[in-house]
Amino acid sequence: MMERSYTETLQWRHLRYVRWTDDQDDIPRGTVSWEGRLLFGYPRIGRILNLRVGLSEQFGDAFWVEEKVDGFNVRIARLGPDIVAFTRGGFLCPFTTDRLPDLMPMDIFAKMPDLVICAEVAGPESPYAEASPPYVQEDVGLFVFDMMRLGQPGFLPQQQVYELADAYGLPMVERLGRWHASDSEHIAGMLARLDAEGKEGAVFKAVDASRRIKYTTAHASLEDIGVAAPQLNDFSADYYIQRILRLALFLDEQGKKVDAALERQLGAAFLEGLEASIEQLRAHGRVFHRYRCRFRTERAAREMMDHLVRLSGKRVNVRIHGLECDGGYWRLSFERQPAVMTGLLSHLLKGGELFD
Amino acid sequence: MMERSYTETLQWRHLRYVRWTDDQDDIPRGTVSWEGRLLFGYPRIGRILNLRVGLSEQFGDAFWVEEKVDGFNVRIARLGPDIVAFTRGGFLCPFTTDRLPDLMPMDIFAKMPDLVICAEVAGPESPYAEASPPYVQEDVGLFVFDMMRLGQPGFLPQQQVYELADAYGLPMVERLGRWHASDSEHIAGMLARLDAEGKEGAVFKAVDASRRIKYTTAHASLEDIGVAAPQLNDFSADYYIQRILRLALFLDEQGKKVDAALERQLGAAFLEGLEASIEQLRAHGRVFHRYRCRFRTERAAREMMDHLVRLSGKRVNVRIHGLECDGGYWRLSFERQPAVMTGLLSHLLKGGELFD
């Protein structure tokens, strides 16, 4: 039998690094190593779908509550002279790495060279995500929510994260305070407010750092569905069903009887995206979504183009539309074409048959 | 390696029969044999999601159009002295077999002993299906749509089916005439009418019997989702996604821009069923759906109970509520409990976490 491989070796400029493509014992997928150093992958976080019972089931003692931001997860670390950002999957992200000086002060790494900052990058000009938080009106923002140390799998205590963020002026996710499970009525009210503000949800972190859990709003479930529906069959069918269940349990939690407006939002999340894709296919022969993002340097923009094309494969085709220097930034525009949806819709609109 | 088995042997009263549990070369799943005779399984029928292009793509010549009825598929045949009905899976159905004298005249089998009648059994008192056509107000009805012969895999020509049905007074699905692909505008109008009447769709059968294809209405997609949603995770997630895609393409075909009423119907199909299941779980500790069906004989009712319990397993629990003789019928009431949904909702409402 062939030895199973858990890693691949990649190169970015002068840096040669290894990323874990799969979990291997205690080393999670997305872990990165270079020159004998190890940057642990960001762990998967469990989710509860009922707050009032869930918080007391999950937490015996106090926990911090923070906004959960809808973007993409990066881990930022110092590598010799460079400060670089890795995606959740363990790829060096040319986009985030290039933009870091715009997104956060970096002097903290001079003082703490083995620090790892975990942050969400979110906004309408994200090269990965299509949803965007309401308070990022253009470009992207960066929101710190955790810190780790190189070579260590766990997180720094949250109190220390807050102190460091304050001391170094790091942009953070919204901090919602320190609470107990007995405050669940109040917390349910906070979630109702986050939902009304179009935010994704909250993360709960035990003060003793022993565990963390997440919970998402109706808004997040609806937005996730609406963003994916134009590429319906390129997402796993479970993706949608999980979100519909979350939505039903959020409404139950909030004591909302299902109402016409919300039913309509759920139906619209599916049907409007599909209608748009059918029209795209008729007009252009393909389904696609356009992205724009901006870079400080042409070199990084070209690295990102290579990165996108390398990630492009059987499932998603990437087509670069252009790269222009404008207003001090290199602006890249490209599209992703979901391959399954393009193929399926084109078969069906040609009158092809399906067996199911 | 162990020889793979494609069949199992079952017993009903004095009859020992073999059913194919899986496709084996040209013998489809659901095929049944006894005493050297073979009753071929009902073949899978392809589906188009676009009529105007699809009909001309699929049919070079004339085809018959018939209503597709939303019930369960049976094949009815004479076995020595008995006339019995098999389900699509190849199980002898104690319910349909018992009720046949109520549902259709049977003298055709005296004249044509090797005839196989393919029919849909549908109505609010079906032991299998939850959806029901609008024109069956109580109990069940039987609607013939195909005929085969024992030992032969194909169908009788549809013209002959119509003649035999007329001659013997067999109840049939609605016949919608003989058409060509060039009549697709008219056919799209028929489908709009079927949709407005709450019917499932249409089946198209080449006059030369070379092929057949089906097409379903928006109503059918919405009803399928609404019926399954209370047992959300007991159906494959693909079940829902396929129906949402069918719905979007039906609307596209009918030139309907997505409207608020329809969006709401789709959202309601999911959320109202889920809300009901959450309430059931809180009130009763389980999710369940109640069924009623009636029998001519106590013996058949008890056979059906055994059949239901035998089919009951890890995925669905069956609980019998009662069997009473009333108004000349033995009335069986029972419930099915979807095991996955009951387990999942109960975990979540206890505050359990999920990883996804």
XYZ file of C-alpha atoms in Angstrom:
712
model
C 0.000 0.000 0.000
C 1.182 3.495 -0.772
C 1.932 5.686 2.210
C -0.841 8.233 2.515
C 0.341 11.815 2.106
C -1.062 14.534 4.357
C 1.011 17.423 3.072
C 2.149 19.269 -0.008
C 5.083 21.629 -0.465
C 4.427 25.064 -1.945
C 6.548 28.056 -2.827
C 5.870 31.774 -2.423
C 8.708 34.015 -3.547
C 11.758 32.892 -1.551
C 9.594 30.973 0.959
C 9.172 27.221 0.703
C 6.423 25.937 3.005
C 4.465 22.782 3.662
C 0.703 22.769 4.127
C -1.372 19.956 5.595
C -4.028 19.004 3.039
C -5.799 16.731 5.564
C -6.011 16.172 9.293
C -3.121 14.029 10.550
C -3.536 12.928 14.175
C -3.431 16.159 16.214
C -2.328 18.307 13.293
C -5.380 19.804 11.616
C -5.769 20.446 7.909
C -4.480 23.920 7.088
C -1.458 23.665 9.373
C 1.652 25.194 7.777
C 5.331 24.588 8.460
C 8.550 26.194 7.257
C 12.138 25.980 8.484
C 11.142 23.750 11.384
C 8.385 26.048 12.608
C 4.762 25.002 12.823
C 1.708 27.227 12.422
C -1.241 25.160 13.582
C -4.424 25.090 11.539
C -7.442 26.971 12.808
C -9.606 24.354 14.545
C -13.179 23.565 13.581
C -15.656 25.129 15.978
C -18.882 23.426 16.974
C -22.214 25.114 16.590
C -25.324 25.184 18.733
C -28.750 25.753 17.210
C -30.481 26.603 20.461
C -29.024 29.314 22.687
C -30.971 29.081 25.912
C -30.402 25.392 26.446
C -27.171 25.257 24.476
C -25.172 27.810 26.458
C -25.838 26.118 29.777
C -25.181 22.721 28.209
C -21.849 23.898 26.752
C -20.520 26.297 29.404
C -20.262 25.674 33.130
C -18.623 29.038 33.749
C -18.232 32.525 32.269
C -17.604 33.057 28.569
C -16.767 35.923 26.246
C -19.169 36.774 23.464
C -17.981 38.252 20.166
C -19.553 39.019 16.845
C -18.903 36.376 14.200
C -17.880 38.156 10.992
C -18.781 36.738 7.582
C -15.579 36.757 5.563
C -12.596 34.482 5.138
C -10.361 33.252 7.936
C -6.649 34.065 7.878
C -3.739 33.426 10.214
C -1.090 36.133 10.115
C 2.466 35.442 11.213
C 5.984 36.724 10.840
C 8.298 34.683 8.637
C 11.775 36.126 8.923
C 11.507 39.591 7.385
C 7.984 39.064 6.031
C 4.595 39.198 7.641
C 2.290 36.906 5.734
C -1.278 35.614 5.861
C -2.383 32.022 5.349
C -5.911 30.964 4.416
C -7.792 28.402 6.451
C -6.633 25.737 4.010
C -2.992 26.683 4.615
C -2.272 28.535 1.375
C -0.268 31.709 1.590
C -2.790 34.344 0.497
C -1.130 36.853 -1.863
C -4.105 39.198 -1.512
C -4.198 39.470 2.280
C -0.411 39.445 2.576
C -0.172 42.362 0.147
C -2.927 44.351 1.828
C -1.887 43.825 5.461
C -0.324 47.298 5.826
C -3.720 48.801 4.849
C -5.668 46.572 7.187
C -3.848 46.590 10.520
C -0.834 48.078 12.323
C 1.965 45.520 12.281
C 4.363 46.709 14.956
C 3.041 44.033 17.319
C 5.104 41.471 15.391
C 8.309 43.368 16.180
C 7.635 42.855 19.881
C 6.116 39.391 19.636
C 7.804 37.624 16.731
C 6.126 34.258 17.368
C 2.601 35.704 17.524
C -0.131 34.397 15.224
C -3.108 36.678 14.662
C -6.349 35.020 13.587
C -8.662 37.372 11.751
C -11.571 37.506 9.353
C -11.107 39.500 6.156
C -14.479 40.662 4.853
C -15.990 43.127 2.449
C -17.422 43.595 -1.027
C -13.975 43.357 -2.659
C -12.995 40.018 -1.190
C -11.510 37.614 -3.738
C -13.076 34.603 -1.999
C -16.349 35.454 -0.298
C -19.527 36.793 -1.852
C -21.347 37.780 1.310
C -20.115 40.884 3.065
C -20.898 42.489 6.425
C -23.070 45.626 6.238
C -20.466 47.875 7.866
C -17.768 47.252 5.233
C -19.001 49.491 2.441
C -16.066 49.112 0.076
C -12.813 47.185 -0.307
C -12.243 44.859 2.669
C -11.684 45.188 6.394
C -9.789 42.935 8.782
C -11.193 41.894 12.148
C -9.028 40.132 14.705
C -10.700 37.538 16.929
C -8.010 35.159 18.188
C -4.293 34.891 18.809
C -2.019 31.864 18.830
C 1.712 31.301 19.070
C 3.861 29.581 16.486
C 4.436 25.965 17.423
C 1.455 25.856 19.793
C -2.002 24.611 18.908
C -4.138 26.505 21.455
C -5.259 30.122 21.697
C -4.056 32.946 23.946
C -6.524 33.747 26.765
C -9.137 36.128 25.418
C -8.414 38.756 28.090
C -4.843 38.936 26.796
C -6.084 39.189 23.199
C -8.206 42.193 24.160
C -5.301 43.842 25.989
C -2.900 43.325 23.098
C -5.449 44.523 20.564
C -6.019 47.674 22.606
C -2.316 48.265 23.177
C -1.429 47.890 19.496
C -4.595 49.356 18.001
C -5.599 46.162 16.212
C -9.030 46.209 14.550
C -11.212 43.635 16.288
C -14.560 41.972 15.853
C -17.256 43.550 18.006
C -16.801 42.522 21.640
C -20.076 41.717 23.295
C -18.874 41.181 26.831
C -18.430 38.511 29.443
C -21.516 36.514 30.327
C -22.835 33.366 31.962
C -25.309 30.811 30.692
C -27.829 32.307 33.128
C -27.750 35.485 30.991
C -29.154 33.609 28.004
C -32.262 35.826 27.759
C -30.053 38.852 27.365
C -27.815 36.996 24.909
C -30.826 35.949 22.827
C -31.688 39.648 22.677
C -28.166 40.464 21.476
C -28.541 37.869 18.737
C -31.866 39.389 17.699
C -30.072 42.735 17.411
C -27.195 41.219 15.389
C -29.767 39.566 13.114
C -31.614 42.847 12.563
C -28.284 44.539 11.766
C -27.505 41.955 9.089
C -24.656 40.310 10.985
C -23.623 36.688 10.899
C -23.815 35.640 14.517
C -21.744 35.229 17.648
C -18.884 33.136 18.977
C -18.807 32.133 22.640
C -15.408 31.498 24.241
C -14.994 30.049 27.722
C -13.012 32.463 29.902
C -10.750 29.553 30.883
C -10.224 28.919 27.129
C -11.481 25.348 27.547
C -14.028 25.565 24.743
C -15.758 27.742 22.199
C -18.950 27.467 20.214
C -20.739 29.462 17.535
C -24.318 30.429 16.770
C -25.599 32.173 13.650
C -28.511 34.442 12.813
C -31.443 34.008 10.436
C -29.815 36.694 8.312
C -26.670 34.579 7.917
C -28.621 31.475 6.881
C -30.631 33.416 4.318
C -27.578 35.207 2.966
C -25.584 31.971 2.682
C -28.411 30.410 0.679
C -28.850 33.467 -1.514
C -25.148 33.642 -2.290
C -24.917 29.959 -3.194
C -28.208 29.487 -5.065
C -26.986 30.860 -8.420
C -24.434 28.014 -8.289
C -27.017 25.648 -6.805
C -25.467 22.274 -7.580
C -21.865 23.361 -7.034
C -22.538 23.443 -3.321
C -23.372 20.233 -1.508
C -27.114 19.868 -1.068
C -26.454 19.537 2.667
C -25.147 23.107 2.686
C -28.675 24.386 2.048
C -30.496 21.935 4.280
C -28.266 22.728 7.262
C -29.014 26.424 6.843
C -32.758 25.875 6.535
C -32.679 23.913 9.785
C -30.625 26.660 11.482
C -33.138 29.214 10.257
C -36.103 27.261 11.641
C -34.395 26.868 15.010
C -33.369 30.537 15.134
C -37.010 31.520 14.594
C -38.095 29.043 17.242
C -35.511 30.450 19.667
C -36.647 33.998 19.029
C -40.251 33.001 19.648
C -41.141 34.102 16.137
C -43.943 32.263 14.500
C -43.004 31.784 10.893
C -44.362 34.772 9.001
C -45.017 35.574 5.384
C -42.094 37.991 5.046
C -39.588 35.458 6.242
C -41.048 32.627 4.191
C -40.742 34.869 1.191
C -37.123 35.705 1.985
C -36.266 32.014 2.073
C -38.018 31.305 -1.219
C -36.438 34.377 -2.782
C -32.979 33.317 -1.612
C -33.301 30.266 -3.850
C -35.443 31.430 -6.745
C -33.957 34.825 -7.506
C -30.452 33.416 -7.753
C -31.617 30.589 -9.977
C -33.544 32.929 -12.228
C -30.411 35.050 -12.630
C -28.318 31.997 -13.519
C -30.842 30.797 -16.107
C -30.727 34.250 -17.680
C -26.914 34.272 -17.603
C -26.757 30.905 -19.269
C -29.126 31.985 -22.046
C -27.342 35.300 -22.587
C -23.710 34.257 -22.132
C -23.593 30.454 -22.358
C -22.205 30.211 -18.839
C -22.997 30.926 -15.209
C -20.514 33.221 -13.518
C -19.940 35.565 -10.622
C -17.746 38.647 -10.943
C -15.180 39.631 -8.344
C -13.079 42.734 -7.904
C -10.215 43.200 -5.487
C -7.369 45.638 -5.154
C -3.639 45.279 -4.509
C -0.815 47.560 -3.451
C 1.647 45.922 -5.841
C 1.398 44.505 -9.327
C 3.528 41.586 -8.245
C 0.977 40.494 -5.634
C -1.886 40.921 -8.099
C -0.126 38.604 -10.538
C 0.616 36.126 -7.749
C -3.082 36.168 -6.879
C -4.018 35.519 -10.502
C -1.700 32.495 -10.491
C -3.138 31.371 -7.158
C -6.710 31.653 -8.466
C -5.904 29.776 -11.635
C -4.107 27.078 -9.646
C -7.167 26.642 -7.407
C -9.364 26.596 -10.488
C -10.044 23.082 -11.639
C -12.795 20.701 -12.578
C -15.214 22.360 -10.189
C -14.664 26.070 -10.756
C -13.212 27.854 -13.742
C -11.604 31.238 -13.196
C -11.417 33.777 -15.984
C -9.334 36.922 -15.471
C -11.021 40.042 -16.851
C -8.350 42.617 -16.257
C -5.709 44.204 -14.087
C -5.444 47.994 -14.039
C -3.620 50.526 -11.952
C -6.073 53.144 -10.729
C -6.063 55.482 -7.741
C -2.878 54.015 -6.316
C -4.125 50.399 -6.401
C -3.812 47.543 -8.842
C -7.398 46.503 -9.449
C -8.004 42.921 -10.469
C -11.322 41.795 -11.881
C -12.111 38.178 -12.577
C -15.007 35.746 -12.637
C -15.630 32.299 -11.244
C -17.734 29.904 -13.293
C -19.334 27.105 -11.289
C -18.725 24.104 -13.530
C -21.496 21.800 -12.313
C -24.240 24.424 -12.557
C -23.083 25.645 -15.959
C -23.035 22.073 -17.284
C -26.336 21.047 -15.727
C -28.331 24.127 -16.757
C -26.925 23.981 -20.234
C -27.931 20.283 -20.534
C -31.438 21.011 -19.245
C -32.055 24.096 -21.369
C -31.040 22.051 -24.407
C -33.871 19.678 -23.477
C -31.678 16.958 -21.997
C -33.168 14.389 -19.638
C -32.286 13.573 -16.043
C -32.749 10.366 -14.090
C -33.321 10.880 -10.405
C -15.093 -12.852 -2.679
C -18.675 -13.564 -1.735
C -21.113 -13.839 -4.606
C -23.236 -10.723 -4.639
C -26.938 -11.366 -4.101
C -29.506 -9.451 -6.130
C -32.623 -11.137 -4.795
C -34.487 -12.150 -1.688
C -37.237 -14.719 -1.247
C -40.458 -13.639 0.442
C -43.698 -15.327 1.391
C -47.278 -14.093 1.212
C -49.881 -16.620 2.311
C -49.308 -19.683 0.111
C -47.195 -17.696 -2.392
C -43.423 -17.843 -2.307
C -41.844 -15.204 -4.540
C -38.470 -13.714 -5.268
C -37.896 -9.981 -5.561
C -34.873 -8.261 -7.064
C -33.417 -5.946 -4.447
C -31.027 -4.386 -7.001
C -30.604 -4.046 -10.740
C -28.978 -7.151 -12.243
C -27.998 -6.694 -15.896
C -31.296 -6.218 -17.770
C -33.451 -7.148 -14.800
C -34.395 -4.004 -12.893
C -34.802 -3.728 -9.144
C -38.395 -4.529 -8.203
C -38.694 -7.422 -10.642
C -40.604 -10.351 -9.120
C -40.595 -14.037 -10.007
C -42.618 -17.042 -8.886
C -43.009 -20.539 -10.292
C -40.785 -19.737 -13.256
C -42.694 -16.594 -14.224
C -41.116 -13.169 -14.317
C -42.838 -9.846 -13.651
C -40.394 -7.178 -14.776
C -39.763 -4.169 -12.578
C -41.220 -0.839 -13.605
C -38.389 1.009 -15.366
C -37.025 4.370 -14.281
C -38.304 7.169 -16.466
C -36.175 10.154 -17.399
C -37.318 13.678 -16.773
C -37.012 16.873 -18.758
C -36.998 20.253 -17.046
C -37.714 22.266 -20.165
C -40.712 21.350 -22.311
C -40.336 23.409 -25.454
C -36.798 22.330 -26.203
C -37.067 19.013 -24.394
C -39.978 17.533 -26.332
C -38.361 18.117 -29.709
C -35.038 16.873 -28.350
C -36.635 13.692 -26.995
C -39.325 12.877 -29.575
C -38.918 12.730 -33.336
C -42.520 11.653 -33.842
C -45.949 11.714 -32.203
C -46.404 10.974 -28.512
C -49.255 10.446 -26.091
C -49.602 12.778 -23.156
C -51.089 11.652 -19.839
C -51.464 13.131 -16.409
C -48.825 11.958 -13.940
C -50.592 11.038 -10.702
C -48.908 11.529 -7.333
C -49.316 8.257 -5.470
C -47.504 4.946 -5.307
C -46.746 2.723 -8.267
C -48.115 -0.832 -8.354
C -48.028 -3.678 -10.847
C -51.100 -5.881 -10.733
C -51.007 -9.436 -12.039
C -52.786 -12.733 -11.772
C -51.013 -15.449 -9.790
C -52.990 -18.653 -10.159
C -56.298 -17.946 -8.423
C -55.191 -14.630 -6.933
C -54.877 -11.167 -8.369
C -52.177 -9.342 -6.487
C -50.368 -6.007 -6.504
C -46.634 -5.478 -6.135
C -45.008 -2.211 -5.089
C -42.285 -0.611 -7.163
C -39.712 -2.306 -4.928
C -41.229 -5.721 -5.662
C -43.012 -6.329 -2.365
C -46.470 -7.818 -2.498
C -48.638 -5.002 -1.147
C -51.253 -6.392 1.262
C -53.138 -3.089 1.174
C -53.567 -2.752 -2.583
C -54.132 -6.470 -3.065
C -56.934 -6.416 -0.492
C -58.550 -3.300 -1.929
C -58.359 -4.202 -5.632
C -62.044 -5.211 -5.888
C -62.977 -1.692 -4.674
C -60.588 0.026 -7.034
C -61.038 -1.586 -10.447
C -63.034 -4.237 -12.310
C -60.933 -7.379 -12.540
C -62.594 -9.423 -15.264
C -59.865 -8.382 -17.705
C -57.562 -10.910 -16.016
C -59.957 -13.747 -16.859
C -59.522 -12.952 -20.547
C -55.851 -11.977 -20.409
C -54.236 -14.067 -17.687
C -50.689 -12.878 -18.416
C -51.573 -9.181 -18.324
C -49.767 -6.804 -15.971
C -51.544 -3.560 -15.143
C -49.365 -0.666 -14.008
C -51.250 1.853 -11.936
C -50.836 4.612 -9.396
C -52.723 4.287 -6.120
C -53.303 7.711 -4.599
C -55.398 9.445 -2.000
C -55.489 10.737 1.561
C -55.696 7.207 3.008
C -52.611 5.827 1.325
C -50.345 3.868 3.664
C -47.211 5.052 1.843
C -47.630 8.504 0.346
C -48.407 11.760 2.116
C -49.250 13.871 -0.896
C -52.593 13.212 -2.538
C -54.208 14.404 -5.771
C -56.960 17.006 -5.307
C -59.656 14.856 -6.931
C -59.330 11.960 -4.472
C -61.236 13.359 -1.509
C -61.186 10.271 0.689
C -59.755 6.761 0.810
C -57.685 6.010 -2.302
C -58.263 5.719 -6.025
C -56.443 3.641 -8.620
C -55.351 5.062 -11.963
C -54.055 2.801 -14.716
C -51.336 4.181 -16.985
C -49.452 1.241 -18.503
C -49.786 -2.428 -19.318
C -47.143 -5.118 -19.613
C -47.164 -8.871 -20.061
C -45.672 -11.391 -17.678
C -42.235 -12.444 -18.838
C -41.785 -9.399 -21.068
C -39.989 -6.226 -20.080
C -41.659 -3.695 -22.419
C -45.071 -2.028 -22.412
C -48.140 -2.670 -24.560
C -48.681 0.042 -27.209
C -50.574 2.902 -25.608
C -53.404 2.725 -28.171
C -54.069 -0.843 -27.042
C -53.960 0.225 -23.380
C -56.652 2.816 -24.080
C -58.806 0.294 -25.964
C -58.520 -2.309 -23.213
C -59.198 0.252 -20.497
C -62.329 1.390 -22.351
C -63.500 -2.141 -23.065
C -63.105 -3.280 -19.453
C -63.993 -0.017 -17.728
C -60.611 0.402 -16.061
C -60.053 3.703 -14.235
C -57.269 5.561 -16.001
C -55.093 8.586 -15.501
C -56.342 11.606 -17.437
C -55.556 11.204 -21.135
C -54.344 14.410 -22.674
C -54.155 13.330 -26.292
C -51.709 12.641 -29.065
C -49.301 15.439 -29.902
C -46.076 16.360 -31.643
C -43.115 18.350 -30.393
C -44.321 21.188 -32.619
C -47.368 21.469 -30.330
C -45.180 22.415 -27.386
C -46.877 25.801 -26.881
C -50.184 24.046 -26.425
C -48.582 21.434 -24.179
C -46.993 24.134 -22.009
C -50.516 25.522 -21.630
C -51.799 22.093 -20.554
C -49.060 21.931 -17.945
C -50.008 25.392 -16.674
C -53.574 24.098 -16.296
C -52.415 20.925 -14.487
C -50.292 23.091 -12.183
C -53.227 25.375 -11.372
C -55.365 22.295 -10.645
C -52.803 20.998 -8.147
C -51.705 18.042 -10.259
C -48.281 16.484 -10.408
C -47.381 16.702 -14.065
C -47.423 14.769 -17.309
C -45.853 11.710 -18.876
C -45.036 11.690 -22.591
C -44.999 8.332 -24.387
C -43.780 7.897 -27.955
C -46.569 6.421 -30.098
C -44.086 3.818 -31.340
C -43.364 2.998 -27.657
C -39.672 3.729 -28.209
C -39.369 6.116 -25.278
C -41.135 8.009 -22.534
C -40.295 11.008 -20.418
C -41.872 12.917 -17.545
C -42.257 16.553 -16.569
C -43.640 17.902 -13.305
C -45.406 21.073 -12.215
C -44.427 23.777 -9.733
C -47.230 22.449 -7.551
C -45.598 19.011 -7.409
C -42.193 20.413 -6.456
C -43.688 22.555 -3.701
C -45.854 19.732 -2.398
C -42.948 17.265 -2.378
C -40.888 19.721 -0.328
C -43.748 20.490 2.037
C -44.437 16.817 2.656
C -40.793 15.998 3.351
C -39.750 19.082 5.340
C -41.135 17.904 8.707
C -38.716 14.963 8.299
C -36.050 17.236 6.817
C -32.921 15.170 7.337
C -34.562 11.807 6.690
C -34.710 12.681 3.016
C -31.497 13.121 1.082
C -30.592 16.784 0.802
C -30.536 16.285 -2.980
C -34.264 15.526 -2.867
C -34.963 19.163 -2.000
C -32.368 20.719 -4.270
C -33.624 18.790 -7.302
C -37.148 20.057 -6.658
C -36.023 23.657 -6.213
C -34.244 23.460 -9.556
C -37.343 21.921 -11.199
C -39.430 24.722 -9.728
C -37.121 27.433 -11.076
C -37.143 25.869 -14.534
C -40.928 25.410 -14.516
C -41.321 29.118 -13.753
C -38.831 29.966 -16.478
C -40.726 27.749 -18.944
C -44.021 29.371 -18.065
C -42.517 32.808 -18.575
C -43.312 33.667 -14.972
C -40.992 36.074 -13.315
C -40.515 34.879 -9.786
C -43.177 36.556 -7.676
C -43.700 37.138 -3.997
C -46.516 34.592 -3.665
C -44.446 31.807 -5.109
C -41.338 32.711 -3.147
C -43.455 32.584 -0.052
C -44.865 29.179 -0.961
C -41.353 27.790 -1.279
C -40.240 29.247 2.042
C -43.439 28.054 3.699
C -42.965 24.539 2.316
C -39.800 24.288 4.406
C -40.500 26.422 7.450
C -44.041 25.423 8.323
C -43.170 21.733 8.332
C -40.096 22.343 10.457
C -42.018 24.481 12.912
C -44.564 21.675 13.286
C -41.823 19.106 13.917
C -40.140 21.292 16.546
C -43.507 21.598 18.289
C -44.095 17.838 18.038
C -40.721 17.101 19.520
C -41.306 19.451 22.451
C -44.823 18.147 23.089
C -44.354 14.434 22.400
C -40.613 13.747 22.420
C -40.734 12.528 18.843
C -41.487 13.598 15.288
C -44.200 11.579 13.613
C -46.728 11.519 10.816
C -50.102 9.788 11.205
C -51.567 7.531 8.547
C -54.964 5.953 8.170
C -55.967 3.322 5.651
C -58.832 0.888 5.312
C -59.077 -2.811 4.472
C -61.804 -5.195 3.401
C -60.457 -8.000 5.591
C -58.862 -8.157 8.997
C -56.350 -10.645 7.657
C -54.998 -8.140 5.119
C -54.871 -5.382 7.736
C -52.744 -7.602 9.955
C -50.529 -8.550 7.016
C -50.053 -4.846 6.319
C -49.103 -4.215 9.941
C -46.467 -6.953 9.660
C -45.294 -5.522 6.345
C -44.974 -2.018 7.837
C -43.096 -3.266 10.859
C -40.795 -5.330 8.634
C -40.001 -2.248 6.525
C -39.487 -0.255 9.706
C -35.858 -0.178 10.703
C -33.051 2.125 11.656
C -34.413 4.916 9.464
C -38.129 4.887 10.200
C -39.989 3.562 13.207
C -43.595 2.495 12.768
C -46.006 2.541 15.671
C -49.450 0.982 15.233
C -52.221 3.031 16.854
C -55.194 0.821 16.276
C -57.261 -1.451 14.069
C -61.037 -1.140 14.207
C -63.914 -2.454 12.179
C -66.201 0.421 11.219
C -68.630 0.922 8.360
C -67.733 -2.358 6.702
C -63.979 -1.668 6.662
C -61.094 -2.527 8.931
C -59.487 0.821 9.641
C -55.814 0.833 10.502
C -54.132 3.857 12.005
C -50.406 4.066 12.540
C -47.562 6.563 12.607
C -44.132 6.736 11.072
C -41.354 8.353 13.079
C -38.438 9.632 11.020
C -35.464 8.463 13.067
C -32.833 10.927 11.855
C -35.002 14.004 12.361
C -36.227 12.862 15.768
C -32.650 12.221 16.902
C -31.213 15.415 15.442
C -33.905 17.786 16.732
C -33.813 16.193 20.123
C -29.997 16.616 20.271
C -30.241 20.263 19.188
C -33.096 21.217 21.500
C -31.088 19.755 24.375
C -28.359 22.250 23.444
C -26.072 19.751 21.725
C -23.422 20.969 19.307
C -22.913 20.168 15.634
C -19.761 20.242 13.533
C -20.349 21.085 9.908
